[in-house]
Each structure stands twice: as structure tokens, then as C-alpha cells.
Short mmCIF file of C-alpha atoms in Angstrom, two decimals:
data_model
loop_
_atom_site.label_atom_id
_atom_site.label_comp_id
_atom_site.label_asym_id
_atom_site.label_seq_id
_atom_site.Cartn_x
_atom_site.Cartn_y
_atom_site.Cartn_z
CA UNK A 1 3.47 13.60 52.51
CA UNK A 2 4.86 13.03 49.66
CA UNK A 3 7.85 15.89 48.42
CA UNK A 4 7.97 16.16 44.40
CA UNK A 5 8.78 20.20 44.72
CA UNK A 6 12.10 20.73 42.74
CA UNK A 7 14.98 19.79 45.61
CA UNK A 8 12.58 17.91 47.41
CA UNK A 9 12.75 13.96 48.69
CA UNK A 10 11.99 12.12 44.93
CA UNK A 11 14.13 14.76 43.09
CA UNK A 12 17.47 14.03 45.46
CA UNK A 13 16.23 9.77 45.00
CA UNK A 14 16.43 10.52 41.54
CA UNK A 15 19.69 11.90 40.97
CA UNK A 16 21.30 9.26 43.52
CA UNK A 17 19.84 6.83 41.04
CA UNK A 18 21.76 8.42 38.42
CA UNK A 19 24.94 7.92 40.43
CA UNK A 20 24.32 4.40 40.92
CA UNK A 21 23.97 4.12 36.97
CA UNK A 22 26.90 5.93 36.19
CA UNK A 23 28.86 4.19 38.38
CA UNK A 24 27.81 0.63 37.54
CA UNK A 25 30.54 -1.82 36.43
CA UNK A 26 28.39 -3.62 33.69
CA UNK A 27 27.63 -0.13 32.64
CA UNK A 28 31.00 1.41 32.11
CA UNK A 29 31.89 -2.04 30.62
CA UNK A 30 29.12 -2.09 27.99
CA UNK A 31 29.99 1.55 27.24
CA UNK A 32 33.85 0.78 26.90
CA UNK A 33 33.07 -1.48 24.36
CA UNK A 34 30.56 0.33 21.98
CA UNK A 35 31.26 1.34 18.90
CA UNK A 36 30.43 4.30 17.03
CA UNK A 37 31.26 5.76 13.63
CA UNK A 38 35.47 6.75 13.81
CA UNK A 39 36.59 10.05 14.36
CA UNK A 40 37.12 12.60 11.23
CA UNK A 41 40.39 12.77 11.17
CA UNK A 42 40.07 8.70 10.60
CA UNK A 43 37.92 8.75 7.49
CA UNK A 44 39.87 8.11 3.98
CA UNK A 45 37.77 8.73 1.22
CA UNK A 46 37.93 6.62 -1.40
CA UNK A 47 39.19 8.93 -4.59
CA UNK A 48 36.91 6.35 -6.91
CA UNK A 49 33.84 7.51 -5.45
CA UNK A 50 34.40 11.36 -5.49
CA UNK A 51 33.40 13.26 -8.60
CA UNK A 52 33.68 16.21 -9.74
CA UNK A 53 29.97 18.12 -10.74
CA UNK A 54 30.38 19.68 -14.50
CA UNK A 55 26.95 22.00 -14.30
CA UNK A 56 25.41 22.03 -18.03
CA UNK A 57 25.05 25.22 -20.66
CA UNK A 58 21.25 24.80 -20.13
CA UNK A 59 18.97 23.36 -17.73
CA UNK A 60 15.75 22.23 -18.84
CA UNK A 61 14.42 22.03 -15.35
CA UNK A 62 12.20 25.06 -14.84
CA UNK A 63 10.00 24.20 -12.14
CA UNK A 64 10.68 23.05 -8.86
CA UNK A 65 7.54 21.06 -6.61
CA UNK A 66 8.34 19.85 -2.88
CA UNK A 67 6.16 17.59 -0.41
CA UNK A 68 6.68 17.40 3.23
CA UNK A 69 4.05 16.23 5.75
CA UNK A 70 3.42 16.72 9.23
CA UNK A 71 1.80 14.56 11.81
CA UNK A 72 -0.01 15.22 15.31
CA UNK A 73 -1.13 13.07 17.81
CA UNK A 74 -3.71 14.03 20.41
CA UNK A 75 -5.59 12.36 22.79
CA UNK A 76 -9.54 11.96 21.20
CA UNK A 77 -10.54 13.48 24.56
CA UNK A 78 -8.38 14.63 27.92
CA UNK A 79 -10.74 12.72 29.74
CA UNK A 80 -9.92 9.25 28.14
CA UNK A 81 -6.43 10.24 27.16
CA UNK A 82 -5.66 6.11 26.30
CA UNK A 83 -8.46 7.43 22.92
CA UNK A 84 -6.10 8.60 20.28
CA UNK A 85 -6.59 10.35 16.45
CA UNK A 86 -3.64 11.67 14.68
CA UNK A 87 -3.78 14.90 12.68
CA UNK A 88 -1.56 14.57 9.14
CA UNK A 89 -1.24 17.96 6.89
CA UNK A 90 0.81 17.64 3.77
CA UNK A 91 1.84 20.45 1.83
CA UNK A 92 2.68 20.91 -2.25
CA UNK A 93 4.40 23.68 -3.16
CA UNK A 94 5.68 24.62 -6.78
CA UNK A 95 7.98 27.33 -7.54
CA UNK A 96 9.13 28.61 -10.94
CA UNK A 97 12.86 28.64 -11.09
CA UNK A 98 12.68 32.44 -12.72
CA UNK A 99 11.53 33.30 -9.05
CA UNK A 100 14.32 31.39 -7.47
CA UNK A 101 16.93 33.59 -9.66
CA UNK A 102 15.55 36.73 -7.65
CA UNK A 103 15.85 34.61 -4.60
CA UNK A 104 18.85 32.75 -4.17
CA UNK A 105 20.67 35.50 -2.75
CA UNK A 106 18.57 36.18 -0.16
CA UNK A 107 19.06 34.91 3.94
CA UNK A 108 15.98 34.00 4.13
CA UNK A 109 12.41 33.17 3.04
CA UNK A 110 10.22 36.64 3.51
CA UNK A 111 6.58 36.80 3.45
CA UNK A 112 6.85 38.92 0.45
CA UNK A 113 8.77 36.26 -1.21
CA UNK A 114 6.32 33.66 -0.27
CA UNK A 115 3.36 35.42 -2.26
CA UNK A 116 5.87 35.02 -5.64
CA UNK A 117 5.14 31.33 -5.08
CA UNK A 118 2.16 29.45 -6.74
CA UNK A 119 -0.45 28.50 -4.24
CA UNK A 120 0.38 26.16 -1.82
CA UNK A 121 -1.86 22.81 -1.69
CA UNK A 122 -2.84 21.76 1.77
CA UNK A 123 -3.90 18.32 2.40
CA UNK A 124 -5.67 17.35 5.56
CA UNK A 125 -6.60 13.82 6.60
CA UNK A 126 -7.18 12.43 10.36
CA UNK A 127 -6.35 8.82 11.17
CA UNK A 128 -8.11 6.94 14.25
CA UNK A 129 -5.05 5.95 16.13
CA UNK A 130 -5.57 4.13 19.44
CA UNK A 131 -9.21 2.85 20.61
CA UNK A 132 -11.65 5.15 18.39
CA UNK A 133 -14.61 4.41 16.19
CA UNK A 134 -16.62 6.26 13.67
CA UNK A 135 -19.27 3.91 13.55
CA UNK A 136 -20.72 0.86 15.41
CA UNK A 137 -19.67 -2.94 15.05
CA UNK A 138 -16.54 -1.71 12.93
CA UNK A 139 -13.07 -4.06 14.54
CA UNK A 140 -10.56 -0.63 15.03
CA UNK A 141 -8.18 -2.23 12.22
CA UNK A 142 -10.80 -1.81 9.15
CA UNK A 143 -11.11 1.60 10.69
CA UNK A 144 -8.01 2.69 10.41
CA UNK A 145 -8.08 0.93 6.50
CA UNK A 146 -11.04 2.40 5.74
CA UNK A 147 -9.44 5.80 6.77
CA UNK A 148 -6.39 5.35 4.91
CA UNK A 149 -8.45 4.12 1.62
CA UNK A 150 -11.19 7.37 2.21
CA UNK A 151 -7.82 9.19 1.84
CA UNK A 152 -6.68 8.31 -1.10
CA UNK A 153 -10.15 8.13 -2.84
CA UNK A 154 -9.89 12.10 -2.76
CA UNK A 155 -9.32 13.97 -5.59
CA UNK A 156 -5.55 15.39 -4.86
CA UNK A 157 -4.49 17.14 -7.83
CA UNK A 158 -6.00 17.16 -11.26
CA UNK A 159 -9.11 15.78 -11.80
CA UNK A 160 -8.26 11.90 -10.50
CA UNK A 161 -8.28 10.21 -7.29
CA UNK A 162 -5.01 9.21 -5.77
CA UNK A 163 -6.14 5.61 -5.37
CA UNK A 164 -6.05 5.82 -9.32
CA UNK A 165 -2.15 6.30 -9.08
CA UNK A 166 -1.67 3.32 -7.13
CA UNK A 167 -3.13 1.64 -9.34
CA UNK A 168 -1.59 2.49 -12.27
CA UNK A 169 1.73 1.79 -10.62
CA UNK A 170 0.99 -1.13 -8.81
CA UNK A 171 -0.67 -2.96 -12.18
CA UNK A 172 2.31 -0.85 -14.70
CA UNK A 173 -0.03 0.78 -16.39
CA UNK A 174 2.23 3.43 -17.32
CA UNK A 175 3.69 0.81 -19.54
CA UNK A 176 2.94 0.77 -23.27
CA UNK A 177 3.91 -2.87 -24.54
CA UNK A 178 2.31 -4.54 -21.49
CA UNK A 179 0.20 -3.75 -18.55
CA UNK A 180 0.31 -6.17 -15.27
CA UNK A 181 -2.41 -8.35 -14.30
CA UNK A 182 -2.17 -9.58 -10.94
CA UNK A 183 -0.54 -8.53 -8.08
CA UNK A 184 0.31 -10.70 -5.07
CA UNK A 185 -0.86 -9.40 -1.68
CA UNK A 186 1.16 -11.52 0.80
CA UNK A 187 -1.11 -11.09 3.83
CA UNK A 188 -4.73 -10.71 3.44
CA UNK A 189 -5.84 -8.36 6.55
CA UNK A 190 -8.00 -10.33 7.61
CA UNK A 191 -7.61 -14.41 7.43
CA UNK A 192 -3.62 -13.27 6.88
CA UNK A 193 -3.78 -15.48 3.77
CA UNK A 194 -1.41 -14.62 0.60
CA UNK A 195 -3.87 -13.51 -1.89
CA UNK A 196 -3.86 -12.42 -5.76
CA UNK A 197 -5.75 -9.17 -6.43
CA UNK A 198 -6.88 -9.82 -10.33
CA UNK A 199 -7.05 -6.53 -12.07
CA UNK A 200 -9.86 -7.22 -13.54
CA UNK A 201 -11.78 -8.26 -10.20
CA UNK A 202 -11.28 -4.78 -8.77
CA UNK A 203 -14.54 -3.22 -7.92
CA UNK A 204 -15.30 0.21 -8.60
CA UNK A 205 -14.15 1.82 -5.54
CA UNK A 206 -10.71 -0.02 -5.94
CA UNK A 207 -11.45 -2.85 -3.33
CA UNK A 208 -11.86 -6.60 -3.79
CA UNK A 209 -13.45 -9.48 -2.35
CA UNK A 210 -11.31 -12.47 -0.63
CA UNK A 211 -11.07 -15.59 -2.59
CA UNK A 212 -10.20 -16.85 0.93
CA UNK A 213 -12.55 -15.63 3.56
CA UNK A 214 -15.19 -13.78 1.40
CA UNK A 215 -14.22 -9.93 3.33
CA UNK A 216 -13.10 -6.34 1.82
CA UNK A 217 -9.70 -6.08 0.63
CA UNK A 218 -8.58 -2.24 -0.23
CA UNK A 219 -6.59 -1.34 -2.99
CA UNK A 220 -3.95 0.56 0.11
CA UNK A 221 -3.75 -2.96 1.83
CA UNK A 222 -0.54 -3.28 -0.79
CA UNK A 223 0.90 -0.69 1.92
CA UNK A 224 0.85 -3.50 4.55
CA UNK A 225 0.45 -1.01 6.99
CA UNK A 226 -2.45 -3.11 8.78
CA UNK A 227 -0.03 -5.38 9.46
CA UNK A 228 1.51 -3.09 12.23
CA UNK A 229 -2.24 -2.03 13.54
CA UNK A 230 -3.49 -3.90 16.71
CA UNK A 231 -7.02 -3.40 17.46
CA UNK A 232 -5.94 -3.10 21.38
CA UNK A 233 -2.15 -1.03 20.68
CA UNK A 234 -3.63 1.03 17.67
CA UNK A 235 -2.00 2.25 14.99
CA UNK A 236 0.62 4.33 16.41
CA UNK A 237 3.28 2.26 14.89
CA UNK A 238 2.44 3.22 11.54
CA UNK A 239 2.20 6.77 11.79
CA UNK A 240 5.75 7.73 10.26
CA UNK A 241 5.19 5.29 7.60
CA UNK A 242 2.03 6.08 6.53
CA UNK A 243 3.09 9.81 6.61
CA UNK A 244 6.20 8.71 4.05
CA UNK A 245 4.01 6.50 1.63
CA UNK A 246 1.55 9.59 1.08
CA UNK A 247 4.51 11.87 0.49
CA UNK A 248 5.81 9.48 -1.94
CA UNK A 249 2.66 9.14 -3.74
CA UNK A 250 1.46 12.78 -3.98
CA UNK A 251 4.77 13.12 -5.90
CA UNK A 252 4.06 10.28 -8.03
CA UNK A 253 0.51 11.15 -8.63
CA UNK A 254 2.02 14.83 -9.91
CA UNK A 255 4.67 13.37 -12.02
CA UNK A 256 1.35 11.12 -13.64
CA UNK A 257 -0.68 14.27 -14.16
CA UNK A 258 2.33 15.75 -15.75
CA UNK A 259 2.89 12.85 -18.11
CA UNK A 260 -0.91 13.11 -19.16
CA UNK A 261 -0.99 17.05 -19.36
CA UNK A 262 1.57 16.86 -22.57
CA UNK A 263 5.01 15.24 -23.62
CA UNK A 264 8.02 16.91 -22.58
CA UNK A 265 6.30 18.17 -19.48
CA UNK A 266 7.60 16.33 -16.77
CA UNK A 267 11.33 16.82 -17.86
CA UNK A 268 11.38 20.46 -17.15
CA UNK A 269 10.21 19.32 -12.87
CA UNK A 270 11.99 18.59 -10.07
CA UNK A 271 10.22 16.82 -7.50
CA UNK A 272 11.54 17.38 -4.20
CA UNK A 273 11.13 14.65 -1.71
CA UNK A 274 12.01 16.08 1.99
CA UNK A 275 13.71 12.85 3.52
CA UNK A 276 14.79 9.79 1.37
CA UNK A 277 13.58 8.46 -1.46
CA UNK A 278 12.70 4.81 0.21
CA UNK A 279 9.74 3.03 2.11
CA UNK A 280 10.04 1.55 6.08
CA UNK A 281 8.57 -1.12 7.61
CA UNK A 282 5.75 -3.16 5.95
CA UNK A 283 5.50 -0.84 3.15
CA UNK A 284 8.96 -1.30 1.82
CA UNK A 285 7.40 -3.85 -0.56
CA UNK A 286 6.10 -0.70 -2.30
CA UNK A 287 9.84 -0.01 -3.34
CA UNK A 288 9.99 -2.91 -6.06
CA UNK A 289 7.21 -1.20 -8.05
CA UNK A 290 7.63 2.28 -7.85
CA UNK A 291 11.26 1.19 -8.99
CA UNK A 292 9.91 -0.50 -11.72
CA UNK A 293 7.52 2.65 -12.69
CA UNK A 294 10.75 5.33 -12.70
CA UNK A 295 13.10 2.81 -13.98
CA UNK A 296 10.63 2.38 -16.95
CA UNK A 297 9.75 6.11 -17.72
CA UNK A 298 13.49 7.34 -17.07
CA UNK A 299 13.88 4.96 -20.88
CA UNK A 300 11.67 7.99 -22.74
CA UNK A 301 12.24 11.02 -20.16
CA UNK A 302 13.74 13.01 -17.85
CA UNK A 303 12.05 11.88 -14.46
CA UNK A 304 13.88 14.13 -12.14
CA UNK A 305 13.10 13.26 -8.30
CA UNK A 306 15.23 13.28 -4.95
CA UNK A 307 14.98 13.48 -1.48
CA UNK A 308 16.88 15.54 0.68
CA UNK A 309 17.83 14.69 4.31
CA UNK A 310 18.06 17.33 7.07
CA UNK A 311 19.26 15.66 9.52
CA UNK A 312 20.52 12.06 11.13
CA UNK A 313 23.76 10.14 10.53
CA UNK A 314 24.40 10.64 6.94
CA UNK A 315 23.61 14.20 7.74
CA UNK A 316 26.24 14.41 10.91
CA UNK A 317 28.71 12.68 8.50
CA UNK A 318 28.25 15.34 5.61
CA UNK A 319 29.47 18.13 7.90
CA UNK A 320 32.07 15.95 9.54
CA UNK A 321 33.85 15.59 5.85
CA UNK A 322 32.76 18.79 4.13
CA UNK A 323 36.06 19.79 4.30
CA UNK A 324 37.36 17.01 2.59
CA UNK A 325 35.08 17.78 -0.32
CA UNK A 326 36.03 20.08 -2.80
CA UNK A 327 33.50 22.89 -3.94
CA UNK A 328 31.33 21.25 -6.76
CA UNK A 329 31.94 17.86 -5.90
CA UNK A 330 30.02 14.83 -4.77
CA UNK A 331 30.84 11.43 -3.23
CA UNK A 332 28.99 8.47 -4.01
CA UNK A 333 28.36 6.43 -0.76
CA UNK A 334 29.08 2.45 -1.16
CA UNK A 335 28.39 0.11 1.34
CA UNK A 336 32.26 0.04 2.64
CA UNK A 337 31.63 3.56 3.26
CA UNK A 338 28.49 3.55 5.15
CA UNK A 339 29.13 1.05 7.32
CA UNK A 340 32.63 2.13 8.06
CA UNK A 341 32.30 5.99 8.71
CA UNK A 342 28.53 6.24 9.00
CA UNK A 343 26.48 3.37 10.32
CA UNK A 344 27.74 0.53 12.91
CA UNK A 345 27.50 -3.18 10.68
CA UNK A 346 29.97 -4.71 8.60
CA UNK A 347 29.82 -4.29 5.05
CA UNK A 348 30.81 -7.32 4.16
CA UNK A 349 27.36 -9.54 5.05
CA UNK A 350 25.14 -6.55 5.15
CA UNK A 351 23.75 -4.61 2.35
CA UNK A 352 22.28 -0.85 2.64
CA UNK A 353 18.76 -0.20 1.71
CA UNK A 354 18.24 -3.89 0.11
CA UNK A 355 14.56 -3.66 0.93
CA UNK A 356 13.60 -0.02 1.80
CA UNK A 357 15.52 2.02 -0.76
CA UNK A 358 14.58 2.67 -4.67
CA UNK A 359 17.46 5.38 -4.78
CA UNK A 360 20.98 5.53 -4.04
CA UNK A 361 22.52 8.22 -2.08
CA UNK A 362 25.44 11.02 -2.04
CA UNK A 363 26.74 13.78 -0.43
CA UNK A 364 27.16 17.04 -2.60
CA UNK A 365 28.88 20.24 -1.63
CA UNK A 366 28.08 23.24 -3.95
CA UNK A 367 30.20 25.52 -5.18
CA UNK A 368 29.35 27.65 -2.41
CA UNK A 369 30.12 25.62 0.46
CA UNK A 370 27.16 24.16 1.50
CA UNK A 371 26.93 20.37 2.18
CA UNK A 372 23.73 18.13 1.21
CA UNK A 373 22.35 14.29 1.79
CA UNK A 374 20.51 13.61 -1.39
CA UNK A 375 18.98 10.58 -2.51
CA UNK A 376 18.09 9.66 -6.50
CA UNK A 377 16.49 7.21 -8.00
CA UNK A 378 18.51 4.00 -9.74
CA UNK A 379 17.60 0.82 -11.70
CA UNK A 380 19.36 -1.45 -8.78
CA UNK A 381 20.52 -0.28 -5.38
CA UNK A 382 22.04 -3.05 -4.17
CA UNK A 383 24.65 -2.97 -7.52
CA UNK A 384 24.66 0.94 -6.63
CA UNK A 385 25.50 0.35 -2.75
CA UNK A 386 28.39 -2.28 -3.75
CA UNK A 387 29.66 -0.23 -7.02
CA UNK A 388 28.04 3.36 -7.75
CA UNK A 389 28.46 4.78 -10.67
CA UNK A 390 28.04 8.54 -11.76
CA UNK A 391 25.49 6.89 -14.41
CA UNK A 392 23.32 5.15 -12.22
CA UNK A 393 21.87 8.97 -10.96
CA UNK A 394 20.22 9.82 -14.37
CA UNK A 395 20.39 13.84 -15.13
CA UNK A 396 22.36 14.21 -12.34
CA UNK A 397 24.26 17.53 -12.87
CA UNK A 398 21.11 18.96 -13.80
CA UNK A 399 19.57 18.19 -10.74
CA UNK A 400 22.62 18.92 -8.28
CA UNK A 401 22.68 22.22 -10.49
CA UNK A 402 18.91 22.51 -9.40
CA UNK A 403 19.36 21.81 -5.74
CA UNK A 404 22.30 24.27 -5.35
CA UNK A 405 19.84 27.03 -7.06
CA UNK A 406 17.58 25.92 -4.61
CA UNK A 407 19.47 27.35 -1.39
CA UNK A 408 18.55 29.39 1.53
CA UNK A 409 19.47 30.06 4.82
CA UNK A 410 16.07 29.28 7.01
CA UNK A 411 17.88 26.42 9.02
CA UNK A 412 21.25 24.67 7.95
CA UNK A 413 22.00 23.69 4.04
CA UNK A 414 18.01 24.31 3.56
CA UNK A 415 16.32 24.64 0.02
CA UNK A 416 13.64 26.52 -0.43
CA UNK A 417 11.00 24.55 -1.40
CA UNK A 418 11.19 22.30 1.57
CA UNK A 419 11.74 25.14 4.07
CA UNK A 420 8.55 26.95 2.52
CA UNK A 421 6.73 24.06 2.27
CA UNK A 422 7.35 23.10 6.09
CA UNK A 423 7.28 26.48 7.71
CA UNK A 424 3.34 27.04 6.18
CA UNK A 425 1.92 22.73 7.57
CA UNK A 426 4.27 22.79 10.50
CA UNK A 427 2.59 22.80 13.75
CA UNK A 428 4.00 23.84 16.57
CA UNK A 429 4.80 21.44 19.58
CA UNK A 430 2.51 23.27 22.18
CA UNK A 431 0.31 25.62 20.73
CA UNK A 432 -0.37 23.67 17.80
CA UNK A 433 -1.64 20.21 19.41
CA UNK A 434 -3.74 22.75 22.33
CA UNK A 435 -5.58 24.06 19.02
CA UNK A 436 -5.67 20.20 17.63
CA UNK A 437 -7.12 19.05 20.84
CA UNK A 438 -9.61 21.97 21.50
CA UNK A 439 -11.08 21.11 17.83
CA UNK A 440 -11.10 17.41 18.75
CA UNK A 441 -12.96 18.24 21.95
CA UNK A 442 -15.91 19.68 20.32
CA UNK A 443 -16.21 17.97 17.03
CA UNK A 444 -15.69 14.01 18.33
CA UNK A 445 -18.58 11.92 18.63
CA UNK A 446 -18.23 11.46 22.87
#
């Protein structure tokens, strides 16, 4: 009989197996030549890119609105765990920054300081992931689409749909002078044809016909995210996208109903992006025109956005050269930098966030010590990456001057929006998904 109890037969195989790997040739070979970021006491700054943070006489940011997400997947039932749905829950949170002034001193987030905060805005939405159906004769791709689209077609905030704020990015019609047409679709999802969705051809319920092969095209195909959905793998390789393109977009839809509410509005926000301000995979196509949008509306206000990282390289890098840092300034990352201290690649051919990123990033210590990743929006990032400038961040000290009011101490260099914000959608690991799959369990369609 088989022996898997702990000291048993397989258990003593497995750690022999271990041996054999660590003593391998080819394997201490390939590790004697890898190459990781240098050492700390190796990094030079470069003087040019470190600057030093003058906060202004008045801030005309009052209010402070974060979005983080959260995503759970669970098998549709334990009896066919190969069936898969994933459960998202995003969170909105604004704060006043009259609250934050009683806050900032405090260790931590309280319950009684939660109920100072506005009203948190939950957002649920469940995504067929791997070999489920809601109804008959439906391929499991245009499920997942149709999902995504159903999404979207909610009412979020306001009194418009979400799908209404793609729209107006994705056809400029935030512009005065001129409003797009047509926008190029490079893969139809289903003949995989490049097609042009005509503005004017949109249907009601933001979806299009084919010129090609006559079938539905959704307004949230310009994701691309079917293009990483297999109707046999599912859609588990678009889970941390997707998750990223709604947080990105229930900013932007806020920063349109605050453009539409009155003038001036938006200028006293700060939308606070948890991660960076960028798009992965297929959907980094979505980075020329939300670049376009800010770049645009930055020309008549203040559109103050970032994203702040929490963890990862840049993150193990921050605290690596904190100390190099002086209190109040920040250090504009090029691509010398990155791929020199931060990132294996060789700055010379390679070019950070070409694609993917509509910001550029830095790394800002406050005057109280504490060490942040941030990420803000520019006109260009590959002239950022390869020269950045102190002008390319628009507003700048008033948002670093924001994000250092923002502090607290509920994990490492947190602010408070994000931390709130995450602490009321997270789920736990165990406990959380057991509840997730119990619900599943009697609710699903068997």
C-alpha cells in the first residue's frame, strides 16, 4: 500500500528528488549565470532624474475616490471541478480630504473611521470561466462576451451605462472640435477578420453587425479579451486583465460624470488607481485612446489620476534606495534605470511600457519617510521612459502632496483609500471561496 503519511515512502522520494535537483550540473550552471537586478550598494542614481517636491500654498484637490477589484475562482460545482465561474467585486470609495486631516495621524483604519467615509459602491459581476453555459446552443466564447458586455450595460454610477463611456472614449467624444467616426477592430471574434465599427452603424445596445460574416460584434470586443478565450481552455487567461480594464473604466466613467455634473468639478478629485495606470495583454490597444482622452482634457483641466503599486519589482527597488532619497523627493525612472537596477533587458533595444503603459512612473518618498511606486498619466511614454521630465506629470506636487495626506499604516506605505477600499471587497483565501462555492452550489443551473 501505498505510504503518503508525512515521513512516509513518497515524502522521503520527494525530497531525494530535491537533492538530485540541487545537485545537478546544468542546474548550478544555469543558476551561476542568471542575472538579477545589482545589489544596493551598486545602484548610482542619476542626480538628473531626482527632484525635489515643492508642496503648493493651496491644494485644490478636495476629494479623494479609489478602485480596487477582487477576483475568485471556484469550481461551478465540486462534482465537475474542470466547470469554472469567477466571482469579480469592485469597490468605489470616496473620501473628503477634511476627513483625512482628522485621520492622517492615526495607525490605522478603525471602524469608527470607516463610517466618516461616503458609502462605499460595491460592484458584483460573475464571469463563466471554463466549460459553463447559461443557455443552450451558445459556443462558450460569446458567453463569456456576452457576460462581459451585460456588465458594462449596467448602470454604474450616475444615471448612464458604462458601455456609454467606452464609447465616448473610444469614438473622442469628449472632444469639442471633432468627434471620431470609425474605429478599427483588428480581429473580428468570430471570422478573425480586421473590421471597421462605423459609429453610426452601432445598434442600440452598442453592438454591430459584421460586414464580413454577418454575426454580433460588442462594443467590449475593442478589449480583445476574446482573443485569449478558448471555448475548450476557458477564459482563465483573461481574468487579471479583465479585472484591470473595469478598474480603469469605473474611474474613467467617474471622471465623465464629473465633467458633466459642472465645470471645475473634476479638478478638485483624485482618482486613485490601486496598481498601474496601463493595460496587459490584448487590451493594451485600449492604452492609445484613453491616452488620447486624458491627454485631451488635461488642455482645459486638472485631470488628476495615478496608480499606486504595492508590491513587485519597482516596489522591492523603492525600499532598496529609500535611503538614497531625500525626504520630499522623487526620482523619475528612465529606461537606463529600469532595466539596469530594476528589470533584467537592456535598455538600449528595449523600451518600457511601449504598448501597455499611458503613464510614466516614479518613486516618491514623503517628508515622512515613507516610500511609494506611483504611476501618472503623460502625453508620450516612450519620450517619458527615454527622457522624463518633471512636466510630463501634470499637477504633480499637488498630487504627491495628496498621496502623502493619504497615509496609513494598515500594511506597508498604504493610503487610505486603497486600504479601505480593499479591506471591505477582499475575500478571504479559504473562507471566502467556501461561501463563493456554497452559493454556486445552490444557485447554478446543474
Amino acid at each position: 500500500m501505498a505510504n503518503f503519511a508525512p515521513g512516509g515512502k513518497f515524502e522521503k522520494e520527494g525530497r531525494t528528488s530535491h537533492t538530485y535537483i540541487i545537485n545537478d550540473e546544468e542546474v548550478k550552471e544555469y543558476l551561476a549565470n542568471c542575472t538579477i537586478p545589482v545589489d544596493v550598494q551598486k545602484v548610482d542614481l542619476d542626480q538628473s532624474l531626482k527632484h525635489d517636491i515643492v508642496y503648493p500654498d493651496n491644494c485644490d484637490i478636495d476629494y479623494f475616490l479609489a478602485v480596487d477589484g477582487e477576483a475568485t475562482t471556484i469550481p461551478a460545482n465540486e462534482g465537475f471541478p474542470s466547470s469554472l465561474i469567477t466571482f469579480f467585486q469592485f469597490g468605489s470609495l470616496v473620501i473628503a480630504g477634511a476627513d483625512l486631516d482628522e485621520m492622517e495621524k492615526k495607525p490605522f483604519v478603525s471602524p469608527s473611521d470607516i463610517k466618516k467615509l461616503k458609502e462605499i459602491k460595491r460592484e458584483k459581476f460573475v464571469l463563466p470561466t471554463k466549460n459553463v453555459a447559461i443557455r443552450n446552443g451558445v459556443d462558450f466564447k460569446t458567453e463569456v462576451r456576452s457576460a462581459i458586455q451585460d456588465f458594462f450595460r449596467k448602470e454604474h454610477s450616475g444615471n448612464t451605462p458604462m458601455l456609454e463611456t467606452v464609447f465616448w472614449v473610444i469614438f473622442e467624444r469628449y472632444r469639442t472640435d471633432t468627434t471620431k467616426q470609425e474605429y478599427k477592430l483588428a480581429h473580428c471574434p468570430h471570422c478573425g477578420e480586421e473590421i471597421v465599427l462605423d459609429r453610426d452603424r452601432m445598434r442600440p445596445d452598442y453592438s454591430w453587425e459584421c460586414t464580413i460574416c454577418r454575426k454580433e460584434t460588442f462594443l467590449t470586443d475593442v478589449f480583445l479579451l476574446f482573443m485569449r478565450v478558448d471555448n475548450e481552455s476557458g477564459a482563465e487567461a483573461i481574468i487579471a486583465y479583465l479585472k484591470n480594464v473595469i478598474e480603469t473604466f469605473l474611474l474613467i466613467h467617474t471622471m465623465k460624470s464629473l465633467l458633466e455634473i459642472a465645470d471645475g468639478l473634476v479638478n478638485r478629485f483624485l482618482l486613485v488607481k490601486d496598481g498601474p495606470l496601463s493595460f496587459g495583454g490584448d487590451s493594451a490597444r485600449m492604452r492609445l485612446p484613453v491616452q488620447r482622452m486624458i491627454s485631451y482634457l488635461r488642455e482645459r483641466h486638472h485631470i488628476n489620476m495615478v496608480g499606486v503599486e504595492s508590491s513587485g519589482p519597482f516596489v522591492d527597488h523603492a525600499r532598496q534606495i529609500m535611503d538614497k532619497l531625500k525626504p520630499g523627493q522623487a526620482l523619475l525612472l528612465n529606461n537606463r534605470h529600469i532595466y539596469t537596477y530594476i528589470l533584467v533587458g537592456d535598455p538600449k533595444v528595449q523600451e518600457y511600457g511601449e504598448r501597455t503603459y499611458y503613464s510614466g512612473k516614479l518613486i516618491y518618498k514623503s517628508l515622512d519617510g515613507r516610500v511609494y511606486v506611483l504611476s501618472m498619466p503623460v502625453a508620450n511614454q516612450v519620450t517619458y521612459y527615454n527622457r522624463p521630465e518633471l512636466a510630463d506629470l501634470a499637477n504633480i506636487q499637488e498630487v504627491l502632496f495628496s498621496v502623502a495626506k493619504m497615509r496609513c499604516d494598515i500594511y506597508e506605505n498604504a493610503l487610505i483609500p486603497i486600504a479601505v477600499v480593499n479591506k471591505l471587497i477582499s475575500l478571504s483565501t479559504h473562507s471566502g471561496t467556501k461561501i463563493l462555492e456554497k452559493f454556486a452550489k445552490k444557485t447554478i443551473n446543474k
